[in-house]
Amino acid sequence: MTLQIKHIALAKSAKLTLAAALAVAVFPIAQSQAPAAPAATATAAAPAPAVFKQAPLPYAFDALEPVIDKATMELHHGRHHKAQYDALNTIAAGNPDVAKMSIEQLLANVSKFPAGVRNNAGGAWNHDFFWQIMAPADKRGSPSAALLQRIVADFGSVDAMKTQFNTGGATRFGSGWVWLVVKDKKLVVASTPNQDNPLMDIAEVRGTPIIGNDVWEHAYYLKYQNRRGEYLANWWQVVNWNEVNKRFDEAMK
Amino acid sequence: MSAPFSLPALPYADNALEPMISAETIGFHYGKHHKTYVDNLNKLVDGKDLAQMSLEQIINHSAGKADMAGVFNNAAQIWNHTFYWNSLKPNGGGKPTGKIAAMIDKAFGDYDKFKTEFANAAVTQFGSGWAWLVQEGDTLKIVKTSNAEVPFTKGQKPLLTIDVWEHAYYVDYRNLRAKYVETLIDKLMNWEFAEKNLSA
């Protein structure tokens, strides 16, 4: 750990000569997706209010230990997810069509917007969802009878569903997500690249996600390194079935 | 099972790039990720005609074919990683000299403009992928590719690369991809390797 901190300090002390390109590069996504006109010019009198607000993590950063470590949660929520909200707000400040929509509306119409909306509204929603469908040990619950019945009908067993889900996550090459989706009142496993999700109008499998796991390397690298399969297998221990049951009921209405 | 492909030796010791890239990172990146691509490809080509082809032939043959995605991804990632290790060297980086320096000035204006463009490509590649300095005809270009994609399937000759999969920098830099990229450009780029890759 000390070794790693030292590296960052060293990089920090290096003279930054790429002022313009790298000033905002702590949030690389923000940089890549920022509109050409600086947001500040539209609202010179006062800083633009953040249209989209990132919610605090709904539990302590160490609440998912030992499956997901505290440091990973701090970076994941505090830097990666935050950067996506920041970038989305930067886009919204320069684009009223983005600012007036909800994140869900943006996803449903994502093909009509620049790639920055796809990447950052996607990332904002995916992580909000991800935090909610995990929970501390005393709040995880178990699958409802209705959900179990649907899982058995569509996969044969809970284990078969988990196997298919874990395979979907393991075989998503590069960065992305794996989902359990309600589609036409049935459950299917799907995976999406980068920050895409099944709510997007461009998704191969469109539907309502009720479970989703993040297989970007930042989600697991500090603890699991190259062992994505082990992360996927362990991850089921922290699923918030109470929330999944609720989302399942809602999607089946 | 025959194993036509093997993991090439690292061109330096696993701690030779410290403190810019730690031995711990190399241990996973070379010892696990790169090795796994080799093991996977050997399994995928076992008993097939593909086993008789060179790595470059397999990459060109499988590029863009949906039913060969597994072969392409593993073959290209073997190639990309070998090229990445050779793109780095201890006490490298900074402004090059000689033929490549003149080509950089001609293509980008000056070294600083090249550096900005190279860093920008690496930082803005969304998700997993690579940033490249390539030769196209008699000029140089910066390109970025996603996941396992390689420039040479599109007729561009790779000269240098930076890996921006998170596994390349997460242990040492966490989410700070821009710091990783600038550190590599300033301190580790192997310009002799780039010059050697130039076609006459």
CSV table of C-alpha atoms in Angstrom, one decimal:
chain,number,residue,atom,x,y,z
A,1,MET,CA,0.0,0.0,0.0
A,2,THR,CA,2.7,2.5,0.9
A,3,LEU,CA,4.4,1.6,-2.3
A,4,GLN,CA,1.3,2.5,-4.3
A,5,ILE,CA,0.8,5.8,-2.5
A,6,LYS,CA,4.4,6.6,-3.2
A,7,HIS,CA,3.9,6.1,-7.0
A,8,ILE,CA,0.9,8.5,-7.0
A,9,ALA,CA,2.9,11.1,-5.1
A,10,LEU,CA,5.8,10.7,-7.6
A,11,ALA,CA,3.4,11.2,-10.5
A,12,LYS,CA,1.9,14.2,-8.8
A,13,SER,CA,5.3,15.8,-8.3
A,14,ALA,CA,6.2,15.4,-11.9
A,15,LYS,CA,5.9,18.7,-13.8
A,16,LEU,CA,2.6,18.8,-15.6
A,17,THR,CA,3.3,20.1,-19.1
A,18,LEU,CA,0.0,19.1,-20.6
A,19,ALA,CA,-1.8,21.8,-18.8
A,20,ALA,CA,-4.9,22.0,-20.9
A,21,ALA,CA,-5.3,18.4,-21.7
A,22,LEU,CA,-4.6,17.0,-18.3
A,23,ALA,CA,-6.0,19.6,-15.9
A,24,VAL,CA,-9.3,17.8,-15.9
A,25,ALA,CA,-7.9,14.5,-16.6
A,26,VAL,CA,-8.3,13.3,-13.0
A,27,PHE,CA,-11.8,12.8,-14.4
A,28,PRO,CA,-10.9,11.4,-17.8
A,29,ILE,CA,-14.5,10.8,-18.7
A,30,ALA,CA,-15.4,14.4,-18.1
A,31,GLN,CA,-12.6,15.5,-20.3
A,32,SER,CA,-13.5,13.2,-23.1
A,33,GLN,CA,-17.2,14.2,-23.1
A,34,ALA,CA,-17.1,17.9,-22.3
A,35,PRO,CA,-18.9,20.0,-24.9
A,36,ALA,CA,-16.7,22.2,-27.0
A,37,ALA,CA,-18.0,25.4,-25.3
A,38,PRO,CA,-16.9,25.7,-21.7
A,39,ALA,CA,-19.9,25.3,-19.5
A,40,ALA,CA,-19.0,28.4,-17.5
A,41,THR,CA,-19.7,30.8,-20.4
A,42,ALA,CA,-23.4,29.9,-20.3
A,43,THR,CA,-23.7,30.8,-16.6
A,44,ALA,CA,-21.0,33.4,-16.1
A,45,ALA,CA,-22.8,35.0,-13.2
A,46,ALA,CA,-22.9,32.0,-10.9
A,47,PRO,CA,-21.7,28.4,-11.2
A,48,ALA,CA,-24.3,26.2,-12.8
A,49,PRO,CA,-26.2,24.2,-10.2
A,50,ALA,CA,-25.7,20.5,-10.6
A,51,VAL,CA,-28.7,19.2,-12.4
A,52,PHE,CA,-27.9,15.6,-11.6
A,53,LYS,CA,-26.9,14.8,-8.0
A,54,GLN,CA,-25.0,11.7,-6.9
A,55,ALA,CA,-26.5,10.2,-3.8
A,56,PRO,CA,-24.3,9.2,-0.9
A,57,LEU,CA,-23.5,5.4,-0.7
A,58,PRO,CA,-26.5,4.0,1.1
A,59,TYR,CA,-24.3,2.1,3.7
A,60,ALA,CA,-20.8,2.4,5.1
A,61,PHE,CA,-17.8,1.9,2.7
A,62,ASP,CA,-16.8,-1.2,4.6
A,63,ALA,CA,-20.3,-2.7,4.8
A,64,LEU,CA,-19.6,-5.2,2.0
A,65,GLU,CA,-16.3,-6.5,3.5
A,66,PRO,CA,-14.8,-9.0,2.9
A,67,VAL,CA,-16.5,-9.6,-0.5
A,68,ILE,CA,-15.8,-6.0,-1.6
A,69,ASP,CA,-13.1,-4.1,0.3
A,70,LYS,CA,-13.5,-0.6,1.7
A,71,ALA,CA,-10.8,1.0,-0.5
A,72,THR,CA,-12.5,-0.3,-3.7
A,73,MET,CA,-15.9,1.1,-2.5
A,74,GLU,CA,-14.3,4.5,-1.7
A,75,LEU,CA,-12.7,4.8,-5.1
A,76,HIS,CA,-15.6,3.3,-7.0
A,77,HIS,CA,-18.2,5.6,-5.4
A,78,GLY,CA,-16.0,8.6,-4.6
A,79,ARG,CA,-14.0,8.8,-7.8
A,80,HIS,CA,-15.4,6.7,-10.7
A,81,HIS,CA,-19.1,7.2,-10.1
A,82,LYS,CA,-18.6,10.9,-9.0
A,83,ALA,CA,-16.7,11.5,-12.2
A,84,GLN,CA,-19.6,10.3,-14.3
A,85,TYR,CA,-22.0,12.6,-12.5
A,86,ASP,CA,-19.6,15.5,-12.9
A,87,ALA,CA,-19.2,14.8,-16.6
A,88,LEU,CA,-23.0,14.5,-17.1
A,89,ASN,CA,-23.5,17.8,-15.3
A,90,THR,CA,-20.9,19.4,-17.5
A,91,ILE,CA,-22.7,18.2,-20.6
A,92,ALA,CA,-26.1,19.3,-19.1
A,93,ALA,CA,-24.7,22.8,-18.4
A,94,GLY,CA,-24.1,23.2,-22.2
A,95,ASN,CA,-27.1,21.3,-23.5
A,96,PRO,CA,-30.6,22.2,-22.2
A,97,ASP,CA,-32.1,19.1,-23.9
A,98,VAL,CA,-30.0,17.0,-21.6
A,99,ALA,CA,-30.6,19.2,-18.5
A,100,LYS,CA,-34.4,18.9,-18.8
A,101,MET,CA,-34.5,15.1,-18.8
A,102,SER,CA,-34.3,12.5,-16.1
A,103,ILE,CA,-31.5,10.0,-16.3
A,104,GLU,CA,-34.0,7.3,-17.2
A,105,GLN,CA,-35.4,9.5,-20.0
A,106,LEU,CA,-31.8,10.1,-21.3
A,107,LEU,CA,-31.2,6.3,-21.3
A,108,ALA,CA,-34.4,5.6,-23.2
A,109,ASN,CA,-33.4,8.2,-25.9
A,110,VAL,CA,-29.6,7.7,-25.7
A,111,SER,CA,-29.2,7.2,-29.5
A,112,LYS,CA,-30.3,10.8,-30.0
A,113,PHE,CA,-27.5,12.2,-27.9
A,114,PRO,CA,-23.7,12.4,-28.1
A,115,ALA,CA,-21.6,9.5,-26.8
A,116,GLY,CA,-20.9,11.5,-23.6
A,117,VAL,CA,-24.5,11.1,-22.5
A,118,ARG,CA,-24.4,7.3,-23.3
A,119,ASN,CA,-21.2,6.9,-21.2
A,120,ASN,CA,-22.0,9.2,-18.3
A,121,ALA,CA,-25.8,8.9,-17.9
A,122,GLY,CA,-25.2,5.2,-18.3
A,123,GLY,CA,-22.5,5.2,-15.7
A,124,ALA,CA,-24.5,7.4,-13.3
A,125,TRP,CA,-27.5,5.1,-13.5
A,126,ASN,CA,-25.6,1.8,-13.5
A,127,HIS,CA,-23.8,2.6,-10.3
A,128,ASP,CA,-26.8,4.1,-8.5
A,129,PHE,CA,-28.5,0.8,-9.3
A,130,PHE,CA,-25.5,-1.3,-8.3
A,131,TRP,CA,-25.2,0.4,-4.8
A,132,GLN,CA,-28.9,-0.3,-4.2
A,133,ILE,CA,-29.0,-3.9,-5.1
A,134,MET,CA,-26.2,-4.7,-2.6
A,135,ALA,CA,-26.6,-4.3,1.2
A,136,PRO,CA,-24.9,-4.9,4.5
A,137,ALA,CA,-25.2,-8.4,6.0
A,138,ASP,CA,-28.4,-7.7,8.1
A,139,LYS,CA,-30.3,-6.2,5.3
A,140,ARG,CA,-29.8,-8.7,2.4
A,141,GLY,CA,-32.9,-10.8,2.8
A,142,SER,CA,-33.6,-13.7,0.4
A,143,PRO,CA,-35.4,-14.1,-2.9
A,144,SER,CA,-39.2,-13.9,-2.7
A,145,ALA,CA,-41.4,-16.9,-3.6
A,146,ALA,CA,-42.6,-15.1,-6.7
A,147,LEU,CA,-39.0,-14.4,-7.8
A,148,LEU,CA,-37.9,-17.9,-7.1
A,149,GLN,CA,-40.7,-19.3,-9.1
A,150,ARG,CA,-39.8,-17.1,-12.1
A,151,ILE,CA,-36.1,-18.1,-11.8
A,152,VAL,CA,-36.9,-21.8,-11.7
A,153,ALA,CA,-39.3,-21.4,-14.7
A,154,ASP,CA,-36.7,-19.6,-16.8
A,155,PHE,CA,-33.5,-21.2,-15.7
A,156,GLY,CA,-34.3,-24.5,-14.0
A,157,SER,CA,-32.8,-23.4,-10.7
A,158,VAL,CA,-31.2,-20.5,-8.8
A,159,ASP,CA,-27.8,-22.1,-9.3
A,160,ALA,CA,-28.4,-22.4,-13.1
A,161,MET,CA,-29.3,-18.7,-13.2
A,162,LYS,CA,-26.2,-17.8,-11.2
A,163,THR,CA,-24.0,-19.9,-13.5
A,164,GLN,CA,-25.4,-18.2,-16.6
A,165,PHE,CA,-25.0,-14.8,-15.0
A,166,ASN,CA,-21.4,-15.5,-13.9
A,167,THR,CA,-20.6,-16.8,-17.4
A,168,GLY,CA,-22.1,-13.6,-18.9
A,169,GLY,CA,-19.9,-11.5,-16.6
A,170,ALA,CA,-16.8,-13.6,-17.3
A,171,THR,CA,-17.1,-13.5,-21.0
A,172,ARG,CA,-17.9,-9.8,-21.4
A,173,PHE,CA,-14.5,-9.0,-23.0
A,174,GLY,CA,-13.1,-5.6,-21.7
A,175,SER,CA,-15.2,-3.4,-19.6
A,176,GLY,CA,-18.9,-3.7,-19.0
A,177,TRP,CA,-21.9,-5.1,-17.0
A,178,VAL,CA,-23.8,-8.3,-16.7
A,179,TRP,CA,-27.5,-8.2,-15.9
A,180,LEU,CA,-30.5,-10.2,-14.9
A,181,VAL,CA,-33.3,-8.6,-16.9
A,182,VAL,CA,-37.1,-8.8,-16.9
A,183,LYS,CA,-38.1,-8.8,-20.5
A,184,ASP,CA,-41.6,-9.6,-21.6
A,185,LYS,CA,-42.4,-10.9,-18.1
A,186,LYS,CA,-39.5,-13.4,-18.3
A,187,LEU,CA,-36.0,-13.3,-16.8
A,188,VAL,CA,-33.0,-13.3,-19.1
A,189,VAL,CA,-29.2,-12.8,-18.6
A,190,ALA,CA,-27.6,-10.2,-20.8
A,191,SER,CA,-24.3,-8.3,-20.8
A,192,THR,CA,-23.5,-4.8,-22.1
A,193,PRO,CA,-20.2,-3.2,-23.0
A,194,ASN,CA,-18.7,-0.2,-21.1
A,195,GLN,CA,-21.5,1.8,-19.4
A,196,ASP,CA,-24.4,0.6,-21.6
A,197,ASN,CA,-27.4,-1.0,-20.0
A,198,PRO,CA,-30.7,-2.7,-20.9
A,199,LEU,CA,-32.7,0.5,-20.5
A,200,MET,CA,-30.9,2.2,-23.4
A,201,ASP,CA,-32.7,2.4,-26.8
A,202,ILE,CA,-29.5,0.9,-28.4
A,203,ALA,CA,-29.4,-2.2,-26.1
A,204,GLU,CA,-29.4,-5.6,-27.8
A,205,VAL,CA,-31.6,-6.9,-25.0
A,206,ARG,CA,-34.0,-4.2,-23.8
A,207,GLY,CA,-35.8,-4.7,-20.5
A,208,THR,CA,-35.8,-3.9,-16.8
A,209,PRO,CA,-32.6,-4.9,-14.9
A,210,ILE,CA,-33.3,-6.4,-11.4
A,211,ILE,CA,-29.7,-7.6,-10.8
A,212,GLY,CA,-26.5,-6.2,-12.3
A,213,ASN,CA,-22.8,-6.7,-11.6
A,214,ASP,CA,-20.0,-4.4,-12.6
A,215,VAL,CA,-17.2,-6.1,-14.4
A,216,TRP,CA,-15.0,-3.1,-15.1
A,217,GLU,CA,-11.7,-4.0,-13.6
A,218,HIS,CA,-11.9,-1.0,-11.2
A,219,ALA,CA,-14.8,-2.9,-9.5
A,220,TYR,CA,-12.6,-5.7,-8.3
A,221,TYR,CA,-8.9,-5.3,-9.2
A,222,LEU,CA,-7.6,-4.2,-5.8
A,223,LYS,CA,-8.9,-7.4,-4.2
A,224,TYR,CA,-9.2,-9.9,-7.0
A,225,GLN,CA,-6.8,-8.7,-9.7
A,226,ASN,CA,-7.2,-10.9,-12.7
A,227,ARG,CA,-9.6,-13.3,-11.0
A,228,ARG,CA,-12.8,-11.9,-12.3
A,229,GLY,CA,-14.5,-15.3,-11.9
A,230,GLU,CA,-13.8,-15.4,-8.2
A,231,TYR,CA,-15.2,-11.9,-7.8
A,232,LEU,CA,-18.4,-12.9,-9.7
A,233,ALA,CA,-18.9,-16.0,-7.6
A,234,ASN,CA,-18.3,-14.2,-4.3
A,235,TRP,CA,-20.4,-11.2,-5.2
A,236,TRP,CA,-23.7,-13.1,-4.7
A,237,GLN,CA,-23.1,-13.0,-1.0
A,238,VAL,CA,-23.7,-9.2,-0.9
A,239,VAL,CA,-26.9,-9.1,-3.0
A,240,ASN,CA,-29.8,-7.1,-1.5
A,241,TRP,CA,-32.6,-9.5,-2.2
A,242,ASN,CA,-35.1,-7.2,-0.5
A,243,GLU,CA,-34.4,-4.6,-3.2
A,244,VAL,CA,-34.2,-7.1,-6.0
A,245,ASN,CA,-37.7,-8.6,-5.0
A,246,LYS,CA,-39.1,-5.1,-5.0
A,247,ARG,CA,-37.7,-4.3,-8.5
A,248,PHE,CA,-38.9,-7.7,-9.8
A,249,ASP,CA,-42.5,-7.1,-8.5
A,250,GLU,CA,-42.5,-3.6,-10.1
A,251,ALA,CA,-41.2,-4.9,-13.5
A,252,MET,CA,-43.7,-7.7,-13.6
A,253,LYS,CA,-46.7,-5.4,-13.1
B,1,MET,CA,-2.2,-30.7,-26.5
B,2,SER,CA,0.5,-28.9,-28.6
B,3,ALA,CA,1.1,-25.3,-27.6
B,4,PRO,CA,2.2,-23.4,-30.7
B,5,PHE,CA,2.2,-20.1,-28.9
B,6,SER,CA,4.4,-19.2,-25.9
B,7,LEU,CA,4.7,-16.2,-23.6
B,8,PRO,CA,7.7,-14.1,-24.9
B,9,ALA,CA,10.3,-13.2,-22.2
B,10,LEU,CA,9.9,-9.7,-20.7
B,11,PRO,CA,12.7,-7.5,-22.2
B,12,TYR,CA,13.7,-6.4,-18.7
B,13,ALA,CA,13.5,-7.5,-15.0
B,14,ASP,CA,10.0,-7.2,-13.4
B,15,ASN,CA,11.2,-4.3,-11.2
B,16,ALA,CA,13.1,-2.5,-14.0
B,17,LEU,CA,10.3,0.1,-14.5
B,18,GLU,CA,9.9,1.0,-10.9
B,19,PRO,CA,8.7,3.3,-9.5
B,20,MET,CA,6.7,4.2,-12.6
B,21,ILE,CA,5.3,0.7,-13.0
B,22,SER,CA,5.7,-1.6,-10.0
B,23,ALA,CA,6.9,-5.2,-10.0
B,24,GLU,CA,3.5,-6.1,-8.5
B,25,THR,CA,1.7,-4.7,-11.5
B,26,ILE,CA,4.1,-6.5,-13.9
B,27,GLY,CA,3.6,-9.7,-11.9
B,28,PHE,CA,-0.1,-9.6,-12.6
B,29,HIS,CA,0.0,-7.9,-16.0
B,30,TYR,CA,2.7,-10.1,-17.6
B,31,GLY,CA,2.5,-13.1,-15.3
B,32,LYS,CA,-1.3,-13.5,-15.3
B,33,HIS,CA,-3.1,-11.4,-17.9
B,34,HIS,CA,-0.6,-11.8,-20.8
B,35,LYS,CA,0.0,-15.5,-19.9
B,36,THR,CA,-3.7,-16.2,-19.8
B,37,TYR,CA,-4.1,-14.9,-23.3
B,38,VAL,CA,-1.4,-17.3,-24.5
B,39,ASP,CA,-2.9,-20.2,-22.6
B,40,ASN,CA,-6.4,-19.4,-24.0
B,41,LEU,CA,-5.2,-19.1,-27.6
B,42,ASN,CA,-3.3,-22.4,-27.4
B,43,LYS,CA,-6.6,-24.1,-26.2
B,44,LEU,CA,-8.6,-22.3,-29.0
B,45,VAL,CA,-6.3,-23.4,-31.8
B,46,ASP,CA,-5.7,-26.9,-30.6
B,47,GLY,CA,-6.3,-29.4,-33.4
B,48,LYS,CA,-7.3,-26.7,-35.9
B,49,ASP,CA,-5.6,-25.3,-39.0
B,50,LEU,CA,-5.1,-22.1,-37.0
B,51,ALA,CA,-2.4,-23.8,-35.1
B,52,GLN,CA,-0.2,-23.7,-38.2
B,53,MET,CA,-0.5,-19.9,-38.6
B,54,SER,CA,1.6,-17.1,-37.2
B,55,LEU,CA,0.1,-14.8,-34.6
B,56,GLU,CA,-0.2,-12.0,-37.1
B,57,GLN,CA,-1.9,-14.3,-39.6
B,58,ILE,CA,-4.4,-15.4,-37.0
B,59,ILE,CA,-5.2,-11.8,-36.0
B,60,ASN,CA,-5.7,-10.7,-39.6
B,61,HIS,CA,-7.7,-13.9,-40.4
B,62,SER,CA,-10.1,-13.5,-37.4
B,63,ALA,CA,-10.5,-9.7,-37.3
B,64,GLY,CA,-14.1,-8.6,-37.7
B,65,LYS,CA,-15.5,-12.1,-37.7
B,66,ALA,CA,-18.1,-12.4,-34.9
B,67,ASP,CA,-17.7,-16.2,-34.7
B,68,MET,CA,-14.0,-15.9,-34.2
B,69,ALA,CA,-14.1,-13.2,-31.5
B,70,GLY,CA,-12.5,-15.4,-28.9
B,71,VAL,CA,-9.6,-16.3,-31.2
B,72,PHE,CA,-9.1,-12.7,-32.2
B,73,ASN,CA,-9.3,-11.3,-28.7
B,74,ASN,CA,-6.7,-13.7,-27.3
B,75,ALA,CA,-4.4,-13.5,-30.3
B,76,ALA,CA,-4.5,-9.8,-30.5
B,77,GLN,CA,-4.0,-9.3,-26.8
B,78,ILE,CA,-0.9,-11.6,-26.9
B,79,TRP,CA,0.5,-9.4,-29.7
B,80,ASN,CA,-0.6,-6.1,-28.0
B,81,HIS,CA,1.0,-6.9,-24.7
B,82,THR,CA,4.3,-8.1,-26.3
B,83,PHE,CA,4.3,-4.8,-28.2
B,84,TYR,CA,3.6,-2.9,-25.0
B,85,TRP,CA,6.4,-4.4,-23.1
B,86,ASN,CA,8.8,-3.5,-25.9
B,87,SER,CA,7.3,0.1,-26.1
B,88,LEU,CA,8.6,0.7,-22.6
B,89,LYS,CA,12.2,0.7,-21.2
B,90,PRO,CA,14.0,1.9,-18.1
B,91,ASN,CA,15.3,5.5,-18.5
B,92,GLY,CA,13.2,6.0,-21.7
B,93,GLY,CA,10.7,8.6,-22.5
B,94,GLY,CA,11.0,12.3,-23.3
B,95,LYS,CA,11.9,13.8,-26.6
B,96,PRO,CA,13.3,11.4,-29.2
B,97,THR,CA,16.2,12.2,-31.6
B,98,GLY,CA,17.0,11.3,-35.2
B,99,LYS,CA,14.7,10.2,-37.9
B,100,ILE,CA,11.6,9.6,-35.7
B,101,ALA,CA,12.0,13.1,-34.2
B,102,ALA,CA,11.9,14.7,-37.6
B,103,MET,CA,8.8,12.7,-38.5
B,104,ILE,CA,7.1,13.7,-35.3
B,105,ASP,CA,7.8,17.4,-36.0
B,106,LYS,CA,6.5,17.0,-39.5
B,107,ALA,CA,3.3,15.1,-38.5
B,108,PHE,CA,2.3,17.0,-35.3
B,109,GLY,CA,4.1,20.3,-35.4
B,110,ASP,CA,6.4,19.6,-32.5
B,111,TYR,CA,7.1,17.1,-29.7
B,112,ASP,CA,4.8,18.8,-27.2
B,113,LYS,CA,1.9,18.7,-29.6
B,114,PHE,CA,2.6,15.0,-30.3
B,115,LYS,CA,2.6,14.4,-26.5
B,116,THR,CA,-0.7,16.2,-26.0
B,117,GLU,CA,-2.4,14.3,-28.7
B,118,PHE,CA,-1.0,10.9,-27.6
B,119,ALA,CA,-1.9,11.5,-24.0
B,120,ASN,CA,-5.4,12.7,-25.0
B,121,ALA,CA,-6.0,9.6,-27.0
B,122,ALA,CA,-5.0,7.4,-24.1
B,123,VAL,CA,-7.1,9.3,-21.6
B,124,THR,CA,-10.2,9.5,-23.7
B,125,GLN,CA,-10.4,5.8,-24.8
B,126,PHE,CA,-13.6,5.0,-22.9
B,127,GLY,CA,-13.4,1.6,-21.3
B,128,SER,CA,-10.6,-0.8,-22.0
B,129,GLY,CA,-8.2,-0.3,-24.9
B,130,TRP,CA,-5.0,1.1,-26.3
B,131,ALA,CA,-3.4,4.3,-27.6
B,132,TRP,CA,-1.0,4.1,-30.5
B,133,LEU,CA,1.6,6.0,-32.4
B,134,VAL,CA,1.3,4.5,-35.9
B,135,GLN,CA,2.8,5.0,-39.3
B,136,GLU,CA,0.4,5.4,-42.2
B,137,GLY,CA,2.1,5.8,-45.6
B,138,ASP,CA,4.9,8.3,-45.0
B,139,THR,CA,3.2,10.1,-42.1
B,140,LEU,CA,2.7,9.4,-38.4
B,141,LYS,CA,-0.7,9.4,-36.6
B,142,ILE,CA,-2.2,8.9,-33.2
B,143,VAL,CA,-5.0,6.4,-32.9
B,144,LYS,CA,-6.9,4.6,-30.2
B,145,THR,CA,-8.5,1.1,-30.2
B,146,SER,CA,-10.9,-0.6,-27.9
B,147,ASN,CA,-10.4,-3.8,-26.1
B,148,ALA,CA,-8.1,-6.0,-28.2
B,149,GLU,CA,-8.2,-4.2,-31.5
B,150,VAL,CA,-4.9,-3.6,-33.3
B,151,PRO,CA,-4.1,-0.9,-35.9
B,152,PHE,CA,-2.3,-3.2,-38.4
B,153,THR,CA,-5.6,-4.9,-39.4
B,154,LYS,CA,-6.5,-1.4,-40.9
B,155,GLY,CA,-3.2,-0.9,-42.6
B,156,GLN,CA,-1.6,1.2,-39.9
B,157,LYS,CA,1.9,0.2,-38.7
B,158,PRO,CA,2.2,0.4,-34.9
B,159,LEU,CA,5.3,2.2,-33.6
B,160,LEU,CA,4.5,2.6,-29.9
B,161,THR,CA,1.6,1.7,-27.6
B,162,ILE,CA,0.2,2.5,-24.2
B,163,ASP,CA,-2.2,0.0,-22.6
B,164,VAL,CA,-5.2,1.7,-21.0
B,165,TRP,CA,-7.0,-1.3,-19.7
B,166,GLU,CA,-7.5,-0.6,-16.0
B,167,HIS,CA,-5.3,-3.6,-15.1
B,168,ALA,CA,-2.3,-1.7,-16.6
B,169,TYR,CA,-2.4,1.0,-14.0
B,170,TYR,CA,-5.0,0.3,-11.2
B,171,VAL,CA,-2.5,-1.0,-8.6
B,172,ASP,CA,-0.1,1.9,-9.1
B,173,TYR,CA,-2.3,4.8,-10.0
B,174,ARG,CA,-5.9,3.8,-9.1
B,175,ASN,CA,-8.3,5.8,-11.3
B,176,LEU,CA,-5.7,8.4,-12.2
B,177,ARG,CA,-5.2,7.2,-15.8
B,178,ALA,CA,-3.9,10.6,-16.9
B,179,LYS,CA,-1.0,10.5,-14.4
B,180,TYR,CA,-0.1,7.0,-15.6
B,181,VAL,CA,-0.1,8.1,-19.2
B,182,GLU,CA,2.0,11.2,-18.7
B,183,THR,CA,4.5,9.2,-16.6
B,184,LEU,CA,4.9,6.6,-19.4
B,185,ILE,CA,5.4,9.3,-22.1
B,186,ASP,CA,7.9,11.2,-20.0
B,187,LYS,CA,9.9,8.4,-18.5
B,188,LEU,CA,9.4,5.0,-20.2
B,189,MET,CA,8.8,5.3,-24.0
B,190,ASN,CA,11.3,3.2,-26.0
B,191,TRP,CA,12.1,5.4,-29.0
B,192,GLU,CA,14.7,3.0,-30.3
B,193,PHE,CA,11.9,0.4,-30.6
B,194,ALA,CA,9.6,3.0,-32.3
B,195,GLU,CA,12.4,3.8,-34.8
B,196,LYS,CA,13.0,0.2,-35.5
B,197,ASN,CA,9.3,-0.3,-36.3
B,198,LEU,CA,9.4,2.4,-39.0
B,199,SER,CA,9.1,1.0,-42.5
B,200,ALA,CA,11.7,2.3,-44.9
